[in-house]
mmCIF file of C-alpha atoms and ligand atoms in Angstrom:
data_model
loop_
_atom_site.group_PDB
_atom_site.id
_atom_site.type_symbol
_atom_site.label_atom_id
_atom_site.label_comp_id
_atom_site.label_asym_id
_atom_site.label_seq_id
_atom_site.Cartn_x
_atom_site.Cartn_y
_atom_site.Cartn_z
ATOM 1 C CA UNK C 1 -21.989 16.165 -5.864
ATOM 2 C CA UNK C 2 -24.223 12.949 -4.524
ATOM 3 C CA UNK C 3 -21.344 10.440 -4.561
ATOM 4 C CA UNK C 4 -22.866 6.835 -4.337
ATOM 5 C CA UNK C 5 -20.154 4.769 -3.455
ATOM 6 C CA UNK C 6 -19.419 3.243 -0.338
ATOM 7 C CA UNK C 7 -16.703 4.817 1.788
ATOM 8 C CA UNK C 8 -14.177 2.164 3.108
ATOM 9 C CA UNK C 9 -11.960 4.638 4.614
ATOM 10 C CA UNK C 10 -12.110 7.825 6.626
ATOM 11 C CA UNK C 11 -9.443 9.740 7.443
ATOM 12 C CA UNK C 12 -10.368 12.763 9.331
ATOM 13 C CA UNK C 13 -8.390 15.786 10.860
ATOM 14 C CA UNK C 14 -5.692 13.350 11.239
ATOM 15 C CA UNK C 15 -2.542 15.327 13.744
ATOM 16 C CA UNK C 16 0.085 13.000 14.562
ATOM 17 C CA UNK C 17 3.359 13.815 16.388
ATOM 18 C CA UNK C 18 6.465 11.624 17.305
ATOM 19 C CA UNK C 19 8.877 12.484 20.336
ATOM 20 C CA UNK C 20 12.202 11.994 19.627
ATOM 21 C CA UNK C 21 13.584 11.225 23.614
ATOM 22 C CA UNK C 22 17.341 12.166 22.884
ATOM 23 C CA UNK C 23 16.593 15.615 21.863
ATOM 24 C CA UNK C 24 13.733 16.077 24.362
ATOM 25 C CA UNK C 25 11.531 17.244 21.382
ATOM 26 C CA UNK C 26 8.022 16.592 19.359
ATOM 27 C CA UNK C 27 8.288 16.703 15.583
ATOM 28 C CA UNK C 28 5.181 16.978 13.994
ATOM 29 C CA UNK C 29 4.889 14.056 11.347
ATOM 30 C CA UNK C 30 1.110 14.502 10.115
ATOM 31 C CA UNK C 31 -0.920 17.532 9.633
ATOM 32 C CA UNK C 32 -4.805 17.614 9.406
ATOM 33 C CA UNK C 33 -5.070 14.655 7.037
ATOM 34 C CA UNK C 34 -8.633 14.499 5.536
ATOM 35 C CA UNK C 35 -9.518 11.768 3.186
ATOM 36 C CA UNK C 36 -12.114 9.206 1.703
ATOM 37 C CA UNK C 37 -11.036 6.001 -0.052
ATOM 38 C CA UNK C 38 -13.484 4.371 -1.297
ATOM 39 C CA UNK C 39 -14.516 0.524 -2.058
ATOM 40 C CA UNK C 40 -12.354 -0.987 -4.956
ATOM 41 C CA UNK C 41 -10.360 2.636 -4.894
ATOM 42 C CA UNK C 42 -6.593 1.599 -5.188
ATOM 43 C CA UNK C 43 -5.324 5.123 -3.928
ATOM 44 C CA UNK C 44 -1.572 5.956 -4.103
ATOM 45 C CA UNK C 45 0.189 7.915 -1.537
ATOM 46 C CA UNK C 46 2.914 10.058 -3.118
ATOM 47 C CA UNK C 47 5.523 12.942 -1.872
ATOM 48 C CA UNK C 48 8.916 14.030 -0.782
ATOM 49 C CA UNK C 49 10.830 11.712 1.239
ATOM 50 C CA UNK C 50 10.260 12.119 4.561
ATOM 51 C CA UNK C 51 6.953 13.897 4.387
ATOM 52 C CA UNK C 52 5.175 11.064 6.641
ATOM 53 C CA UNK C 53 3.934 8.592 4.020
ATOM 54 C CA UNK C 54 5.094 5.961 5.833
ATOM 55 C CA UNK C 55 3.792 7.206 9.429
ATOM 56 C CA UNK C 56 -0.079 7.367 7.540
ATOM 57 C CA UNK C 57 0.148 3.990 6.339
ATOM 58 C CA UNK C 58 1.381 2.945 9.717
ATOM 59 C CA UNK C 59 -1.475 4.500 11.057
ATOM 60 C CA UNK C 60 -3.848 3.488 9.038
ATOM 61 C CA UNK C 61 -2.690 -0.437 10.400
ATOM 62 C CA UNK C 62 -3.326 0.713 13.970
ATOM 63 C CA UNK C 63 0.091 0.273 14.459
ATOM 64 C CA UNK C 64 0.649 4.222 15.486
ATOM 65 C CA UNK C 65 -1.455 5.541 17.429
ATOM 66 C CA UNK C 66 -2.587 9.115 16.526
ATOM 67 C CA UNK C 67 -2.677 12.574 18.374
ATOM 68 C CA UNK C 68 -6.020 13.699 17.221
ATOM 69 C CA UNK C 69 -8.333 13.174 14.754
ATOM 70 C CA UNK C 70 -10.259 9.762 13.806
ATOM 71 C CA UNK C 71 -9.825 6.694 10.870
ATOM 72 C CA UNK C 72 -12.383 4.596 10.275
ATOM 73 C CA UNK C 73 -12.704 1.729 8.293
ATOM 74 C CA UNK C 74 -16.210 0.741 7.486
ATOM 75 C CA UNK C 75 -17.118 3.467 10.013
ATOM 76 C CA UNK C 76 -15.370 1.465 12.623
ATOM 77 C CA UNK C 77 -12.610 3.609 14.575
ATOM 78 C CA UNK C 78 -9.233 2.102 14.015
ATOM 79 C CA UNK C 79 -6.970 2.041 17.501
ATOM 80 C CA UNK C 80 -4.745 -1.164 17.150
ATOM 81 C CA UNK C 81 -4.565 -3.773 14.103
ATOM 82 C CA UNK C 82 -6.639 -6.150 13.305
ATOM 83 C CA UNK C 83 -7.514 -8.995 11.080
ATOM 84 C CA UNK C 84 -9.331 -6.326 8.250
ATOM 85 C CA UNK C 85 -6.146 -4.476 7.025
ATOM 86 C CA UNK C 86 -3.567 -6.770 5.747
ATOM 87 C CA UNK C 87 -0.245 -4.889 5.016
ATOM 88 C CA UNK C 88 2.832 -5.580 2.199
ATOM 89 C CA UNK C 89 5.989 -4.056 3.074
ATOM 90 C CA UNK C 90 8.991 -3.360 0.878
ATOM 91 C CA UNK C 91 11.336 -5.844 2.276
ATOM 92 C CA UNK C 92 9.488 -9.377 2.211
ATOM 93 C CA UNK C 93 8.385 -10.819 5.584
ATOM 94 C CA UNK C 94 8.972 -14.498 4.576
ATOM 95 C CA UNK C 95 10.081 -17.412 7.377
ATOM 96 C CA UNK C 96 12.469 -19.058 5.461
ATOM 97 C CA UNK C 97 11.939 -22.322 7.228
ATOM 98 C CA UNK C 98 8.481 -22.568 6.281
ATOM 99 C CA UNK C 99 7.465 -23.439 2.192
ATOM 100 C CA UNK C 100 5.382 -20.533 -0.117
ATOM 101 C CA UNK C 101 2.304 -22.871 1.248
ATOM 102 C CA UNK C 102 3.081 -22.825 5.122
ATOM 103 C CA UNK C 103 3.978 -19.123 4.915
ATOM 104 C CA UNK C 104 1.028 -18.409 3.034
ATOM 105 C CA UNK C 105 -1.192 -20.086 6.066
ATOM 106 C CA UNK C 106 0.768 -18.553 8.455
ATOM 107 C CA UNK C 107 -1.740 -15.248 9.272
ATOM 108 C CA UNK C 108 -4.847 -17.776 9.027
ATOM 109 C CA UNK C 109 -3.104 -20.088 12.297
ATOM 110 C CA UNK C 110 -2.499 -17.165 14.032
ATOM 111 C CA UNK C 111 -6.230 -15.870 13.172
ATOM 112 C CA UNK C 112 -7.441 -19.446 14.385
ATOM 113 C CA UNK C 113 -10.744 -18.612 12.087
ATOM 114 C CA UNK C 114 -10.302 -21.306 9.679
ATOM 115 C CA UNK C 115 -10.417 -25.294 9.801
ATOM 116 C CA UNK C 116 -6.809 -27.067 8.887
ATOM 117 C CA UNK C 117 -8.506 -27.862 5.423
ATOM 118 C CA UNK C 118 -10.205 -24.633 5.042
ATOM 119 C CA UNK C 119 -6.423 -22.904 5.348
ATOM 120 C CA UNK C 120 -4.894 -25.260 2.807
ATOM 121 C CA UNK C 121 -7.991 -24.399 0.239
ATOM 122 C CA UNK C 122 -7.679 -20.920 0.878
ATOM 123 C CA UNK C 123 -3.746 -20.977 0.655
ATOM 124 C CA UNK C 124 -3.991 -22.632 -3.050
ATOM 125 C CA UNK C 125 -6.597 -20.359 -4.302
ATOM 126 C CA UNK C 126 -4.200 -17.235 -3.355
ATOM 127 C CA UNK C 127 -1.089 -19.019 -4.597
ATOM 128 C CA UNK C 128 -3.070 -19.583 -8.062
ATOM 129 C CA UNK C 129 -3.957 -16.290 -7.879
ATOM 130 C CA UNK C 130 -0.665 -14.639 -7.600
ATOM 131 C CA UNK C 131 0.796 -16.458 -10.272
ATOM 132 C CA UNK C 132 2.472 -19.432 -8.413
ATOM 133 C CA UNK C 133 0.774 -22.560 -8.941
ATOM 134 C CA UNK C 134 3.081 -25.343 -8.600
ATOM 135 C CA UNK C 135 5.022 -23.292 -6.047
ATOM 136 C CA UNK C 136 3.605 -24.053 -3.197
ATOM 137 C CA UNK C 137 6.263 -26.619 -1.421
ATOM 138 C CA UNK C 138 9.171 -24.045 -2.575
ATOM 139 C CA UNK C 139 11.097 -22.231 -0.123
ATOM 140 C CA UNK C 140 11.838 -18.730 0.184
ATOM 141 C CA UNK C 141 15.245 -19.080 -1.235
ATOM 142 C CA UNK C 142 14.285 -20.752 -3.949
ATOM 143 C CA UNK C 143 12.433 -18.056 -5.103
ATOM 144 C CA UNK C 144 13.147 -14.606 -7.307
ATOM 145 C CA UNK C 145 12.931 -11.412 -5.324
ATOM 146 C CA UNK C 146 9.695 -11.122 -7.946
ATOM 147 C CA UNK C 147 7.945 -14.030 -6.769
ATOM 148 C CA UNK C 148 8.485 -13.735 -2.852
ATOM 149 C CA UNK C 149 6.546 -10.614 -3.285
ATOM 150 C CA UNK C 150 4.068 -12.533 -4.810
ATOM 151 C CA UNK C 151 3.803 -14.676 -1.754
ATOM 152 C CA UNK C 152 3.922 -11.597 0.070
ATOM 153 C CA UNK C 153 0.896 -10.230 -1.607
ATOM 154 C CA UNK C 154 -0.869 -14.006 -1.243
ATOM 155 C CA UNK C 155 -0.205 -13.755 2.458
ATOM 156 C CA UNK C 156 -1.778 -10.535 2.724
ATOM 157 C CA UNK C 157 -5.016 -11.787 0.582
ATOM 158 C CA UNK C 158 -5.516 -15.255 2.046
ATOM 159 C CA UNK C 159 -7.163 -13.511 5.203
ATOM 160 C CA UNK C 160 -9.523 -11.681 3.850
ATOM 161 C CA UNK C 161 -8.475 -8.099 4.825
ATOM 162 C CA UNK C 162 -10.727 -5.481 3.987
ATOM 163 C CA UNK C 163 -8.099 -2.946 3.340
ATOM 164 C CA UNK C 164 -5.032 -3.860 1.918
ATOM 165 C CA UNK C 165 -2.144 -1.635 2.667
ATOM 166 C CA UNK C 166 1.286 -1.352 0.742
ATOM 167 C CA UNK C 167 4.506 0.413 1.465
ATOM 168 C CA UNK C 168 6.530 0.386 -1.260
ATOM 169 C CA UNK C 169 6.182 -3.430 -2.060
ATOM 170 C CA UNK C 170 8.101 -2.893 -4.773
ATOM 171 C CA UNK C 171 11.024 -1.018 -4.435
ATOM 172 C CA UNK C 172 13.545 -3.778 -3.699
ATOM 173 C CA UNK C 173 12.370 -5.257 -7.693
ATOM 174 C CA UNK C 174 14.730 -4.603 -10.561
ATOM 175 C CA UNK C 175 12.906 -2.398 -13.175
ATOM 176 C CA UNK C 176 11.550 -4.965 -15.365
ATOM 177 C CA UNK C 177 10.608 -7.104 -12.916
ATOM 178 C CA UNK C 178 9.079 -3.916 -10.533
ATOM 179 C CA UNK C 179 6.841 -3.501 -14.721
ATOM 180 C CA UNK C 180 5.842 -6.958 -14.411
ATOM 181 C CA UNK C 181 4.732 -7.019 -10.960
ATOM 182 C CA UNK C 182 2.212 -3.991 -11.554
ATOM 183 C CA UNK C 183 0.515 -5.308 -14.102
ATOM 184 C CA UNK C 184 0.038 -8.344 -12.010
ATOM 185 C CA UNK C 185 -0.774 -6.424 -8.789
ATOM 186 C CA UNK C 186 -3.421 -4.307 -10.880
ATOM 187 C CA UNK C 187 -5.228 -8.383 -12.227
ATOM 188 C CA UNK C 188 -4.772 -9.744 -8.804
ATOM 189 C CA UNK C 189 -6.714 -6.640 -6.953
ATOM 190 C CA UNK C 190 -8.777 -6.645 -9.674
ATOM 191 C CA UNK C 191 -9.632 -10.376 -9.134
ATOM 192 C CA UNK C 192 -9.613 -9.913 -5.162
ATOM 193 C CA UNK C 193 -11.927 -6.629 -5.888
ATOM 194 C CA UNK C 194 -10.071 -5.150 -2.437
ATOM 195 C CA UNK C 195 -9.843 -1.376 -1.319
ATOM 196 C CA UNK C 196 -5.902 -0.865 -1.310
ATOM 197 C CA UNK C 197 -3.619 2.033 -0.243
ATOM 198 C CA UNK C 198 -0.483 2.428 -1.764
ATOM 199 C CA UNK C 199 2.941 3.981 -1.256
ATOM 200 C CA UNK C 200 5.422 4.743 -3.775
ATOM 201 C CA UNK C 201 8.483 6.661 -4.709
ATOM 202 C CA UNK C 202 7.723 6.451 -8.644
ATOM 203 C CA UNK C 203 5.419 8.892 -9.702
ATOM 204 C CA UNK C 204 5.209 6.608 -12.617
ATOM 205 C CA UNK C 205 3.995 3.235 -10.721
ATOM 206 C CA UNK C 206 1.595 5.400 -8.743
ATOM 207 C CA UNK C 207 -0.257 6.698 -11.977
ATOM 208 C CA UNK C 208 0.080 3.562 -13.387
ATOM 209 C CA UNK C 209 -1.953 1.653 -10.852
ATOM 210 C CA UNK C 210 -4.398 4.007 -9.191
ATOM 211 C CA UNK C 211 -7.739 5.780 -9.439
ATOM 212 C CA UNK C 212 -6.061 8.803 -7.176
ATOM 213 C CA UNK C 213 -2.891 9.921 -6.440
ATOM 214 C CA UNK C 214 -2.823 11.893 -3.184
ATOM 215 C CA UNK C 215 0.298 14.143 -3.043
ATOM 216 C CA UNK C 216 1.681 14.934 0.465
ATOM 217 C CA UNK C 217 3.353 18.190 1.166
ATOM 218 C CA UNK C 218 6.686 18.167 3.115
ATOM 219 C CA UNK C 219 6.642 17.502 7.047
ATOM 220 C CA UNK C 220 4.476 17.870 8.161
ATOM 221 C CA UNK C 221 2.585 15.679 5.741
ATOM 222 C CA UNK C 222 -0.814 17.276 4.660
ATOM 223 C CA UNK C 223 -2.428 16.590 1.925
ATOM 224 C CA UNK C 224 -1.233 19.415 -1.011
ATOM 225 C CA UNK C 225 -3.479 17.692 -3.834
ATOM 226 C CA UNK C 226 -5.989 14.513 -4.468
ATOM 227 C CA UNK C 227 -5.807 14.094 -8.489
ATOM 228 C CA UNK C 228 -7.877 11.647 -9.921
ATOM 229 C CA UNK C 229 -6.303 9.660 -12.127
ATOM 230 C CA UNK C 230 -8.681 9.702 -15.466
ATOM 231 C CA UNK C 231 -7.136 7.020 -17.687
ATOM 232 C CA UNK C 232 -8.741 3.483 -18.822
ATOM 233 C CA UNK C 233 -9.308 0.704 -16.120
ATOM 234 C CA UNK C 234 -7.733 -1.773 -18.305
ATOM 235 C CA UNK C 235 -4.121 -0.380 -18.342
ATOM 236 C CA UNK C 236 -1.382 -2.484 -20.061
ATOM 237 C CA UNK C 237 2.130 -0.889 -20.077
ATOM 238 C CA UNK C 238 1.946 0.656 -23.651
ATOM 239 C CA UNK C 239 -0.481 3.043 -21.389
ATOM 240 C CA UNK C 240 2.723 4.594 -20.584
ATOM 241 C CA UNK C 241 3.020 6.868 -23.362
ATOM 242 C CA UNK C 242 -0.600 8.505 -23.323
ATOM 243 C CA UNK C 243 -0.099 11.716 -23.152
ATOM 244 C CA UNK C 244 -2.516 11.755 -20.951
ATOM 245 C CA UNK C 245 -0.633 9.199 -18.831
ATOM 246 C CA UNK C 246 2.536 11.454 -19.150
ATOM 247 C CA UNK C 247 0.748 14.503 -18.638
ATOM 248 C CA UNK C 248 -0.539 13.264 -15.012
ATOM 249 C CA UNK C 249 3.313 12.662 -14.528
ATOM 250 C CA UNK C 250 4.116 15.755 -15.215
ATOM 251 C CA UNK C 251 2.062 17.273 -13.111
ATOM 252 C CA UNK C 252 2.580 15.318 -10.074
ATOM 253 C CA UNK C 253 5.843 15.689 -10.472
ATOM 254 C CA UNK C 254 5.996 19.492 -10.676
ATOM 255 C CA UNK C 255 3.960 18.908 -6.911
ATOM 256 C CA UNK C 256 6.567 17.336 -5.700
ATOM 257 C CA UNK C 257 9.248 19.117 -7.029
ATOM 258 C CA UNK C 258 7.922 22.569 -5.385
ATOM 259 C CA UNK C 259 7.654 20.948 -1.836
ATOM 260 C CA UNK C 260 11.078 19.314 -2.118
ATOM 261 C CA UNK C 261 12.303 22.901 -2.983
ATOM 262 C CA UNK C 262 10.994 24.094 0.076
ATOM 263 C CA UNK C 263 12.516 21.580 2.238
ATOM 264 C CA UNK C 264 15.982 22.080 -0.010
ATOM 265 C CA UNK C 265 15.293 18.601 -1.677
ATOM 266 C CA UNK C 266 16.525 18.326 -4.934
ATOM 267 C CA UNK C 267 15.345 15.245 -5.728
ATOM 268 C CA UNK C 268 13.299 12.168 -4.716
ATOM 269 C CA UNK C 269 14.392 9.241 -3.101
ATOM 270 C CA UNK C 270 14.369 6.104 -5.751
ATOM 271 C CA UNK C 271 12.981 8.263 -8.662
HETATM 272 N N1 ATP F 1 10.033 6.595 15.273
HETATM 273 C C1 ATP F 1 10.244 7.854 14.955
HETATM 274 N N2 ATP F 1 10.635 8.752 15.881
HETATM 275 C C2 ATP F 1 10.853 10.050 15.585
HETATM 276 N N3 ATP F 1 10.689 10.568 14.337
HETATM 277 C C3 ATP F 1 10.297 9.718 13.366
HETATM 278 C C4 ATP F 1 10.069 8.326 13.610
HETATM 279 N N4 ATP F 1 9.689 7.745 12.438
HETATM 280 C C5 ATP F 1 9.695 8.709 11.516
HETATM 281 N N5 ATP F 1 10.050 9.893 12.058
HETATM 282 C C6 ATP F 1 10.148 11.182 11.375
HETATM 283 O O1 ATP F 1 8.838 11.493 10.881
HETATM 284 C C7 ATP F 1 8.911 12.059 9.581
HETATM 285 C C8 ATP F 1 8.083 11.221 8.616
HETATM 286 O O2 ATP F 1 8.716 9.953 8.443
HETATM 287 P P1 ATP F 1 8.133 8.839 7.453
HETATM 288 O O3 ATP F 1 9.018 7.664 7.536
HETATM 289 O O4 ATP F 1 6.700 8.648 7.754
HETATM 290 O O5 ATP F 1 8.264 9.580 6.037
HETATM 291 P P2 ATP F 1 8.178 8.975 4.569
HETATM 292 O O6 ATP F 1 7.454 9.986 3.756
HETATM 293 O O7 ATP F 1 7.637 7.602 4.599
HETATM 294 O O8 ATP F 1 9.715 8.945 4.186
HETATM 295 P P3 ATP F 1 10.479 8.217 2.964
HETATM 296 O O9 ATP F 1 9.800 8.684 1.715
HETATM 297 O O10 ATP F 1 11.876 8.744 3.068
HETATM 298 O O11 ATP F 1 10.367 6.741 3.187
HETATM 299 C C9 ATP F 1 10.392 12.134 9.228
HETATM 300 O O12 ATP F 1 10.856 13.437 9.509
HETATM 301 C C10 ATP F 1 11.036 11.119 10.142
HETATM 302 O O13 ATP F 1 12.355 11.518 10.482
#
């Protein structure tokens, strides 16, 4: 098949090993990762715990380095990170000293790209966009758990990053809230229009808010299966109950479940 759109991201025969000093051995993390995400993709990363999600992502940011193998993004070889990938984390990176405005700057002073009144421009427009105008001389603490990932997210925006790279942003969130802030995430990328890669525990979240789901075998991580998920762009919770939507599930699940067996996993972690 011609496919037309742009690649952002290229994974290729990705190999990627740790060595674990006390017991004088290498433990192989990743295995021959291949993969193409590709502009405005939001691509989920899904599998059984331990299978290396978290070591991709980590590599994708530059902040691993890899064995073997090449990832490039906008065919430019990734070795350390840099100012195009921008990356959430699960626990929320906030200075508490500094207001939702000042931490928002924060990544553009360190960039040093931007004039003092471009930075407070840029800041509001990502606050806005998040959801939390009239926010911006709050601190940390006087925020919900809900909201400082918002900041989190604005923080990650504000500079521009080509990819956008999430490890479980969500998982600290109480359910409701964790519903709330993927409809939000899914308007604010949409808004941004940015390439994202995403890691979850909840097969449910991942189908929710990508165009793929990528399931990872058990360490080492390879990739077992790339589904495409084929469900309306404009997805509103009530999306939920498709069939379609749970039939996806379903069969992600069942993916999971088979690899987790083979590790002697019963279950997931967080599901
Ligand atoms: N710094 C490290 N040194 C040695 N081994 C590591 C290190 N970090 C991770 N590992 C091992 O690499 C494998 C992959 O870990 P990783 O954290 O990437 O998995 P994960 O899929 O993100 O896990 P989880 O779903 O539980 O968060 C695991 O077996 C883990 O024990």
């Amino acid at each position: 098949m011609n496919d037309r759109r742009k690649v952002k991201l290229q994974v290729q025969k990705v190999y990627m090993e740790y060595y674990n000093e006390r017991r004088r051995q290498y433990l192989l993390a990743l295995s021959d990762i291949n993969l193409n995400i590709y502009e405005g993709e939001l691509v989920s990363i899904v599998g059984p715990s331990g299978c290396g999600k978290s070591t991709f992502l980590n590599a994708v940011d530059g902040l691993l380095s890899i064995n073997s193998g090449r990832i490039l993004l906008d065919n430019k070889e990734i070795k350390k990170p840099g100012p195009e990938r921008s990356m959430v984390f699960q626990h929320d990176s906030l200075f508490p000293w500094r207001t939702v405005e000042q931490n928002v700057m924060y990544g553009m002073e360190i960039q040093k790209r931007f004039s003092n009144k471009e930075m407070k421009e840029r800041a509001e427009h990502f606050i806005h966009l998040v959801g939390l105008k009239g926010f911006e001389q709050q601190f940390p603490n006087e925020l919900s758990g809900g909201m400082r990932q918002r900041v989190n997210i604005a923080r990650a925006l504000v500079t521009e990053p080509e990819l956008l790279l999430l490890d479980e942003p969500f998982a600290a969130l109480d359910a409701q809230t964790r519903e709330f802030m993927q409809v939000e995430l899914m308007k604010i990328l949409e808004k941004a229009q940015k390439t994202a890669l995403f890691i979850t525990h909840q097969i449910n979240e991942a189908v929710f808010l990508s165009n793929r789901v990528v399931v990872f075998t058990a360490r080492p991580g390879s990739i077992k299966a790339d589904i495409p998920i084929d469900l309306p762009d404009a997805r509103t919770l009530k999306l939920k109950h498709h069939p379609r939507f749970i039939e996806l599930e379903e069969q992600i699940w069942r993916l999971i479940e088979e690899e987790s067996a083979n590790t002697g996993m019963v279950t997931l972690g967080g599901q």
